[in-house]
Short mmCIF file of C-alpha atoms in Angstrom, two decimals:
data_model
loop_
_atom_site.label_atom_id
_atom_site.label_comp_id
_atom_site.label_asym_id
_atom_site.label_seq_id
_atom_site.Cartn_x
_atom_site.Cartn_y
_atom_site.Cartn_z
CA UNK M 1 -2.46 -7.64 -17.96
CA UNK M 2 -5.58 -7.64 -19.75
CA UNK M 3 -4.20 -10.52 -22.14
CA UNK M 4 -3.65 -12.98 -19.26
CA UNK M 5 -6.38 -15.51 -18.22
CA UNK M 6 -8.30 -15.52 -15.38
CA UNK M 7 -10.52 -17.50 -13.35
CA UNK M 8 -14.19 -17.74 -15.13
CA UNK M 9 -16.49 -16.35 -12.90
CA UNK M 10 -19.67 -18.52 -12.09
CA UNK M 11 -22.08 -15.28 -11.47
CA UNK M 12 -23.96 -17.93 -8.41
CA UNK M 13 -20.61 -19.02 -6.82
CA UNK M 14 -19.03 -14.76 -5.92
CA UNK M 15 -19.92 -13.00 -3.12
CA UNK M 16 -19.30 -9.28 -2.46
CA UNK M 17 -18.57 -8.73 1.45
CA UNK M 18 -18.11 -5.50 2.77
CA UNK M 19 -16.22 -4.72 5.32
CA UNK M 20 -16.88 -1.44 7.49
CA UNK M 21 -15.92 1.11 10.11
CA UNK M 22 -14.13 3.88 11.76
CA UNK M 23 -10.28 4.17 10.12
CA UNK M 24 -8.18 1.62 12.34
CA UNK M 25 -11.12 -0.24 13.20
CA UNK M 26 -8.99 -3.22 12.05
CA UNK M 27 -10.75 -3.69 8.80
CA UNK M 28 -7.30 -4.63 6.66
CA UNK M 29 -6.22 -6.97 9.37
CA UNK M 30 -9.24 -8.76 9.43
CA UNK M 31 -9.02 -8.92 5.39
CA UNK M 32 -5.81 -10.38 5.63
CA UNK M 33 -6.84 -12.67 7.87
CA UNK M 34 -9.69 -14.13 6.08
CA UNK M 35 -7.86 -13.77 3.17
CA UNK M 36 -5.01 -16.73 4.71
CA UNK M 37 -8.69 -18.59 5.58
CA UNK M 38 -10.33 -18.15 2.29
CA UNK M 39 -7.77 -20.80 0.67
CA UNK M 40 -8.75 -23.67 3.16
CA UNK M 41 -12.47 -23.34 2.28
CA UNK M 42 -11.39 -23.52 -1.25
CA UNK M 43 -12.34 -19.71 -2.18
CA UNK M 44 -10.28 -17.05 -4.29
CA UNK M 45 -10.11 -14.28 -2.58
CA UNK M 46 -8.56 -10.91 -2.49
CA UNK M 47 -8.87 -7.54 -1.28
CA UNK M 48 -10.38 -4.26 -3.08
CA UNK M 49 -8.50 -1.51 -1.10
CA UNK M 50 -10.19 1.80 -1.58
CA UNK M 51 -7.44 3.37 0.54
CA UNK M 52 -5.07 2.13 -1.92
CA UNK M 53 -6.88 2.45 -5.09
CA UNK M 54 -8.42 5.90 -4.69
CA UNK M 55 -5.76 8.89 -4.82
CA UNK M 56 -5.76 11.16 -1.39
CA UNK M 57 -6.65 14.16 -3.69
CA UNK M 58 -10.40 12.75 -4.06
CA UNK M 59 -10.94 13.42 -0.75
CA UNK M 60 -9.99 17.41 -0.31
CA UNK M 61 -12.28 19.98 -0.86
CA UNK M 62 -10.58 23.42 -1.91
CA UNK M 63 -11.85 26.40 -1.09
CA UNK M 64 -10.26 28.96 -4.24
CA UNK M 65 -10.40 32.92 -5.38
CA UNK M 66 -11.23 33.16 -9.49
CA UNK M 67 -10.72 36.54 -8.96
CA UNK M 68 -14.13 37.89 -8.16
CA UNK M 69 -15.62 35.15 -5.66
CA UNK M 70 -14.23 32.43 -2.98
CA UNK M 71 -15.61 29.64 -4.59
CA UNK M 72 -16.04 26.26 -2.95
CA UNK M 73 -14.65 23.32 -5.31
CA UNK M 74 -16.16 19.64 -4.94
CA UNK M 75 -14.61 16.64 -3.86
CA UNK M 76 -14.26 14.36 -5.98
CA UNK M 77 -14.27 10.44 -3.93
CA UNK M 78 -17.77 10.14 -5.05
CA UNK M 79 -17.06 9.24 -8.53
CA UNK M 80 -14.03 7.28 -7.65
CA UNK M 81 -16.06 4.93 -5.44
CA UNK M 82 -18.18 4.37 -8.34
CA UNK M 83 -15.29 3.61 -10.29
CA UNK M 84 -14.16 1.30 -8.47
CA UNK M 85 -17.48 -0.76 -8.31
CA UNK M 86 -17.20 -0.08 -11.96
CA UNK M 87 -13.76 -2.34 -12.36
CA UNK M 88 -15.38 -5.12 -10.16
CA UNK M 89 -18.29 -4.71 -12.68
CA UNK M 90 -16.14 -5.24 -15.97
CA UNK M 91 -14.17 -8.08 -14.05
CA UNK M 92 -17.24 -9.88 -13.94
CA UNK M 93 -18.59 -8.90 -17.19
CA UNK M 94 -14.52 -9.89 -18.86
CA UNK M 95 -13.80 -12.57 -16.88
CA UNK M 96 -12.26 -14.66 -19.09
CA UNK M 97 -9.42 -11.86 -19.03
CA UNK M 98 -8.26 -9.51 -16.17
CA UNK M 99 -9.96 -6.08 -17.64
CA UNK M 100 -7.43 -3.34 -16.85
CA UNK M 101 -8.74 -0.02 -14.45
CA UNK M 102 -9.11 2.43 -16.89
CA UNK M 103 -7.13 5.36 -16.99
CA UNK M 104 -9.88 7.62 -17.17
CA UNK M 105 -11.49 5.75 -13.76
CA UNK M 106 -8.95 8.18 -11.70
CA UNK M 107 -7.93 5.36 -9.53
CA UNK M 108 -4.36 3.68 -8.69
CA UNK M 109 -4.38 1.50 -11.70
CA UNK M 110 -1.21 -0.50 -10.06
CA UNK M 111 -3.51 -1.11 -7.08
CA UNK M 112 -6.32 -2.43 -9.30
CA UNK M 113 -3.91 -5.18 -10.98
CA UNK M 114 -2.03 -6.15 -7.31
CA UNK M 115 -5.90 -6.92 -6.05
CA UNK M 116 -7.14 -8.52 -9.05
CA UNK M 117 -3.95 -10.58 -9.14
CA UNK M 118 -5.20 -12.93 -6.37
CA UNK M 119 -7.96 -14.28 -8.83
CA UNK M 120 -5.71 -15.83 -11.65
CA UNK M 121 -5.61 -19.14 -11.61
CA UNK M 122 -5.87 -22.06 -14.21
CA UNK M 123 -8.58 -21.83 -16.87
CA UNK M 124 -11.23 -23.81 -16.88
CA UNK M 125 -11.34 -23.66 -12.78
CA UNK M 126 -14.44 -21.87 -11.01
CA UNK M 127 -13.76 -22.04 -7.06
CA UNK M 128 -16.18 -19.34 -5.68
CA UNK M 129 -14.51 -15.65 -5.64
CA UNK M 130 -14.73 -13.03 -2.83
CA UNK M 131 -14.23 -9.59 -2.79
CA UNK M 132 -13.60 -8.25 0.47
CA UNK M 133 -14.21 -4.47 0.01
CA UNK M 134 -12.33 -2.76 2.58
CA UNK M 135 -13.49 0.85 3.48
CA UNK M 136 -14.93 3.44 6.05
CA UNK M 137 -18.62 2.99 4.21
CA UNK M 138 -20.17 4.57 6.72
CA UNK M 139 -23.69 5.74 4.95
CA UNK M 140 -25.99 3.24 4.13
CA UNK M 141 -26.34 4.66 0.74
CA UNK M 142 -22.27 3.66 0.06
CA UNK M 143 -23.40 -0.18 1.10
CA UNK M 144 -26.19 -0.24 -0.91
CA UNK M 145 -24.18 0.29 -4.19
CA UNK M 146 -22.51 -2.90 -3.73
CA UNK M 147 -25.78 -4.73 -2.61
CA UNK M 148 -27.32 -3.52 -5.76
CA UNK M 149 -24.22 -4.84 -7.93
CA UNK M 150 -24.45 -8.24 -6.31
CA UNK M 151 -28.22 -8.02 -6.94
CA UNK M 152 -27.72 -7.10 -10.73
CA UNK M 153 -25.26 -10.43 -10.98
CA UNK M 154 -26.71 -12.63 -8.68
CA UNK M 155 -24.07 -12.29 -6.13
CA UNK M 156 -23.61 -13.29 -2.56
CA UNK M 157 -23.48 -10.38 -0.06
CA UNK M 158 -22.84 -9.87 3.30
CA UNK M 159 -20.92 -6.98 5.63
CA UNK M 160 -19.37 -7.42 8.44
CA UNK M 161 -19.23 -3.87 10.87
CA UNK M 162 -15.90 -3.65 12.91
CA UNK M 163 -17.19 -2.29 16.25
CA UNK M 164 -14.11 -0.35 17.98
CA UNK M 165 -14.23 2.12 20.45
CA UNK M 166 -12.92 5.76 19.20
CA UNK M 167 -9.28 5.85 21.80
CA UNK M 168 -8.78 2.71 20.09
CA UNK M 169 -9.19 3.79 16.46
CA UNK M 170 -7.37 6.72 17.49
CA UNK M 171 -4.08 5.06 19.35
CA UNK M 172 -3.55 2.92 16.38
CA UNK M 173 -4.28 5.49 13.41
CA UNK M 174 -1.50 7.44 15.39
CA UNK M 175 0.82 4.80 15.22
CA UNK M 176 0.23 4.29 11.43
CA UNK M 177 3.44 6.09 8.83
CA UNK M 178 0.54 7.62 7.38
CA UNK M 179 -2.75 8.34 9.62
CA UNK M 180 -5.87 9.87 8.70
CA UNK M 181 -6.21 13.11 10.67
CA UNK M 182 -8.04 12.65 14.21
CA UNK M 183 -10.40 15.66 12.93
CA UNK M 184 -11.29 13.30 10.02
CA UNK M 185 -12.11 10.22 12.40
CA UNK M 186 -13.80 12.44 14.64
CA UNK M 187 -16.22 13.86 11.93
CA UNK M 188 -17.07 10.32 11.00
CA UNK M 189 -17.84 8.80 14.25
CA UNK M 190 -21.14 11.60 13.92
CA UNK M 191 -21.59 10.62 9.97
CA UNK M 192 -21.34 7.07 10.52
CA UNK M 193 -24.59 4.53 10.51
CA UNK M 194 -23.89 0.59 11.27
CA UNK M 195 -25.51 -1.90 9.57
CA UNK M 196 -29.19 -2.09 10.89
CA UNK M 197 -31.32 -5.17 9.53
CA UNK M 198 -34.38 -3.87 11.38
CA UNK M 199 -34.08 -0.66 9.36
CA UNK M 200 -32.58 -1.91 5.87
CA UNK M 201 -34.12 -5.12 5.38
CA UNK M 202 -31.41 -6.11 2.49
CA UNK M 203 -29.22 -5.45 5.24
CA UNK M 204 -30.02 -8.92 6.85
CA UNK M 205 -26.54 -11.05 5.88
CA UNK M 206 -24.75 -9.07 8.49
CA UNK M 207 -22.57 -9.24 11.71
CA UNK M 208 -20.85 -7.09 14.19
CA UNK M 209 -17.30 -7.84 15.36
CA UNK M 210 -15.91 -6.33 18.57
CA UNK M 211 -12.16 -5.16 17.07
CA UNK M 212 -11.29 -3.05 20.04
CA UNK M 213 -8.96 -5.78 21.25
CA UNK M 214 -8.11 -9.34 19.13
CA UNK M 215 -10.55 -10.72 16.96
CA UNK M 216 -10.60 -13.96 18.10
CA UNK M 217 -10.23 -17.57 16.03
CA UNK M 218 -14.11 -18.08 16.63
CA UNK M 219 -14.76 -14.53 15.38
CA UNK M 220 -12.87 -15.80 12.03
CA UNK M 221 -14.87 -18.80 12.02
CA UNK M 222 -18.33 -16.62 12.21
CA UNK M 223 -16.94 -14.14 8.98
CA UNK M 224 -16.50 -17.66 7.25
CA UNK M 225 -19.82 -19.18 7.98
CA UNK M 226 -21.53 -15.15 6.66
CA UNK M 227 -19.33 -15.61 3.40
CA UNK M 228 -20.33 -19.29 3.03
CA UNK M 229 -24.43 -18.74 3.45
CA UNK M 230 -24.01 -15.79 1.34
CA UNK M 231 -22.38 -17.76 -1.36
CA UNK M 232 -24.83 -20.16 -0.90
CA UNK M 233 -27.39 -17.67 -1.39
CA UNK M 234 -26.70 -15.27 -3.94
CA UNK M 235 -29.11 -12.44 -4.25
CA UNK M 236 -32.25 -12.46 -7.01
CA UNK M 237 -33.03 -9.47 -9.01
CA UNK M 238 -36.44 -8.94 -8.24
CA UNK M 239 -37.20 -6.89 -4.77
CA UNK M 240 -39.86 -7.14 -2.81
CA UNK M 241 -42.43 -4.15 -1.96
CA UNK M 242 -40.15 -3.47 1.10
CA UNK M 243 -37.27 -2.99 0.01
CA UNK M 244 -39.02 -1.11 -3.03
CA UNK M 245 -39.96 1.38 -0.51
CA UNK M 246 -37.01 1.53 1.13
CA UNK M 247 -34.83 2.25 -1.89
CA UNK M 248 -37.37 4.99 -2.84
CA UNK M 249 -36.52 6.09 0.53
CA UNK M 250 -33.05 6.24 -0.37
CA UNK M 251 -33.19 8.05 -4.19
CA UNK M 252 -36.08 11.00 -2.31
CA UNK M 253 -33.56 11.94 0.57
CA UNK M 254 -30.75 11.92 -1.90
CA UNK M 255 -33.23 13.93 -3.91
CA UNK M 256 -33.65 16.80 -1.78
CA UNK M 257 -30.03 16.59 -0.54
CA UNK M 258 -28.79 16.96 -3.89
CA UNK M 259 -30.80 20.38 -4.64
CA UNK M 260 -30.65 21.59 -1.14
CA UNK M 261 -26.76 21.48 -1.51
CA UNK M 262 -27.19 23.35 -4.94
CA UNK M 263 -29.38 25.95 -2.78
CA UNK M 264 -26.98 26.54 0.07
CA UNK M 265 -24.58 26.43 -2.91
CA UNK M 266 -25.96 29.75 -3.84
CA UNK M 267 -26.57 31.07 -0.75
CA UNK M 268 -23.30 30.92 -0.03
CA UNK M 269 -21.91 32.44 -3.06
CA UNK M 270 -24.55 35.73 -2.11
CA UNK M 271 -23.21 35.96 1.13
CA UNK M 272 -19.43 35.81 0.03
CA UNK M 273 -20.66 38.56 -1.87
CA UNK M 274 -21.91 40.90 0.36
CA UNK M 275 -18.99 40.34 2.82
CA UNK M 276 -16.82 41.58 -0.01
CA UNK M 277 -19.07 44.30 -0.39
CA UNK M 278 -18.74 45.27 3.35
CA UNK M 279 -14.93 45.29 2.47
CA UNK M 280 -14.22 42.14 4.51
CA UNK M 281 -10.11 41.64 5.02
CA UNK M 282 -8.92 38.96 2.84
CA UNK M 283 -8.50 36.55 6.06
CA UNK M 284 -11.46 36.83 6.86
CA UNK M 285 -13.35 36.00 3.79
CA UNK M 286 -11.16 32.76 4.19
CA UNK M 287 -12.17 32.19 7.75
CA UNK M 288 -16.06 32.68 6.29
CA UNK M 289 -15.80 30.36 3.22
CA UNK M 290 -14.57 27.67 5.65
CA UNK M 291 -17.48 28.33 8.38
CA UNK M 292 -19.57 28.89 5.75
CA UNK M 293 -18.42 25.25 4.09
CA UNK M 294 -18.26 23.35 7.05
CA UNK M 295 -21.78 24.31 8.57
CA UNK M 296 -22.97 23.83 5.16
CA UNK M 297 -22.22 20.10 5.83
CA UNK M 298 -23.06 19.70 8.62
CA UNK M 299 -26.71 20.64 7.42
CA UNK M 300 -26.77 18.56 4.54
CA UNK M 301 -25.71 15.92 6.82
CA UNK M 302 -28.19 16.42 9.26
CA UNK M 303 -31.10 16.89 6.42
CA UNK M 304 -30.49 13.69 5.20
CA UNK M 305 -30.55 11.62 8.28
CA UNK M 306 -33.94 13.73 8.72
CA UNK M 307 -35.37 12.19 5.74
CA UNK M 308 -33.74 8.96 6.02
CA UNK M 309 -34.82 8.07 10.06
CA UNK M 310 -37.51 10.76 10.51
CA UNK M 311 -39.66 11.74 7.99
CA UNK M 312 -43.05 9.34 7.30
CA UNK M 313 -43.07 8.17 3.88
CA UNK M 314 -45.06 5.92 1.17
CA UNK M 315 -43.39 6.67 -2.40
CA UNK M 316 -41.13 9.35 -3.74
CA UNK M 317 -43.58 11.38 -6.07
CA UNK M 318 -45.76 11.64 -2.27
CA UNK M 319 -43.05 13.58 -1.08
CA UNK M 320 -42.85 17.40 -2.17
CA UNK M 321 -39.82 17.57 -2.81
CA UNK M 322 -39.84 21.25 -3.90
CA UNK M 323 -41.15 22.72 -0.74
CA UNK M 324 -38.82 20.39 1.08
CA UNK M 325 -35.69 22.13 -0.01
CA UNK M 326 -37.20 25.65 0.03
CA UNK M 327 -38.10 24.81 3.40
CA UNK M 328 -34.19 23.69 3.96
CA UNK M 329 -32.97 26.37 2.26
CA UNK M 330 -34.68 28.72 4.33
CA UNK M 331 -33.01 27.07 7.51
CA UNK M 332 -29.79 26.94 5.88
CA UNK M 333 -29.93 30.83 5.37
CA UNK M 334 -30.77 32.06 8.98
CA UNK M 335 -27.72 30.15 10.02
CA UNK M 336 -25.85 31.43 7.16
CA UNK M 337 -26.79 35.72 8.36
CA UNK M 338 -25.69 34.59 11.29
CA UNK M 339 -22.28 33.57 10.51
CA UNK M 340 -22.24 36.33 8.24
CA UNK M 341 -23.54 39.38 11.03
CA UNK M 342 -20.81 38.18 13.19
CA UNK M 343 -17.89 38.06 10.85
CA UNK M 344 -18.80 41.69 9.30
CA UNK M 345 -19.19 42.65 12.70
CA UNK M 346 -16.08 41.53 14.07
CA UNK M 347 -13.84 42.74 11.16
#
């Protein structure tokens, strides 16, 4: 692989477009669809399936006994996103050759040649290249990687949101050989936050398609006209004060997020503790570590969509962060006792 040519890739004439929504929102048949368009307009196209290139086991979070505490273990789909942002990365860094995934990377390195196989072509030839990244990316943060990789490379970008109403996403995932579990879909429909231009001002190449029945040929025609200004107009690496702010934003909430987990973290870890003490039966220190786990994202979910839509703000170092997560963590804990008062209780 990594000896064949590709196509050279003219950093103004690529575009990065994101495609997003609920699971069976009709995401990969759109892709496929622009896909058999892309040719006509004279693009290369192809798809960046994270379904396909990152393994299922990313995704689980495990909940083990090391012999003295339930402990809970971290997912892992975090880094593989990154890594697969990474391998568009090195394409365009390599691209007079197809750079291989590496092995390290953790995703489907089959899945990374079958997507980048779309783009070879004869050398010398630089017809714009799309990506279509096809995923869930239901935080803005998850967007806002790929914005800032077309921003480092003077990229197009643009998303397109695949509107569908939940039956729907849930009849079809149903009929799927493998579907995502309705609990899953149902989480996300609370998690997830559409593109919003008014909010996210880099945010602004953006449209909504209604996918709960056909996407329609005119519907095509408007995902073709977003690629085409967005190749037209590539992104600049310099930001204005707005968006400065708004990526401060970002970095504070993920800021306290990030050490509020690592407090409820601990919290949790006490509390497992003193159930044991109180000579808890071994099913029910299960059924705790999952309540315990589950309302424990639910906060952290909650917290950050506090920060993000709530809280006023200026810069980052404005914000004190410190009593912000004591503050949390002191929330965090009076749900906690009371999980914990009725388990003991109950045992």
């Amino acid at each position: 692989m990594a000896t064949e040519e590709a196509v050279s890739v003219s950093r103004a004439s690529a575009c990065l477009c994101v495609l997003c929504g609920l699971p069976a929102a009709g995401k990969s048949t759109l892709a496929r669809r622009i896909l058999s368009t892309a040719a006509q307009h004279g693009w290369r196209a192809t798809v960046v399936p994270y379904d396909d290139l990152i393994p299922e086991q990313a995704f689980r979070t495990k909940v083990v006994e090391d012999g003295v505490n339930l402990q809970e273990m971290h997912t892992e789909w975090k880094s593989h996103r990154q890594a697969v942002l990474y391998c568009i990365e090195q394409f365009l860094e390599k691209s007079e050759i197809l750079p291989e995934a590496p092995s390290s990377s953790g995703i489907s390195i089959a899945a990374w040649e079958q997507c980048t196989q779309a783009l070879m072509g004869p050398k010398g030839l630089k017809p714009p290249l799309v990506f279509l990244l096809d995923d869930n990316f239901y935080y803005p943060s998850m967007r806002y990687e790929v914005c800032q990789l077309a921003r480092k490379y003077s990229l197009g970008f643009c998303q397109v949101y695949l509107q569908c109403d939940l039956e729907s996403c849930i009849s079809r995932n149903q009929s799927r050989s493998q579907p995502v579990p309705t609990e899953v879909i149902l989480e996300m429909v609370k998690r997830l936050e559409s593109p919003n231009p008014q909010k996210n001002s880099w945010e602004i190449n953006s449209i909504t398609l209604n996918s709960t029945g056909t996407v329609s040929k005119s519907d095509i025609q408007r995902v073709m006209e977003l690629i085409s200004s967005a190749l037209s107009n590539p992104l600049s690496m310099g930001e204005d004060n707005k968006e400065q702010k708004e990526t401060d934003r970002l970095k504070c909430a993920n800021s306290v997020v990030h050490q509020a987990d690592q407090a409820c973290r601990r919290l949790i870890s006490e509390a497992m503790k003193t159930a044991r003490e109180n000579q808890v039966p071994p099913e029910r220190m299960r059924s705790l570590a999952a309540q315990l786990s589950e309302s424990k994202a639910t906060f952290l979910h909650n917290l950050r969509k506090h920060f993000l839509n709530d809280v006023p703000f200026i810069q980052e170092e404005e914000i004190d962060v410190e009593h912000a997560v004591k503050r949390a963590a002191e929330i965090f804990n009076d749900d906690l006792k009371e999980i914990l008062s009725r388990i003991i209780n109950d045992k």
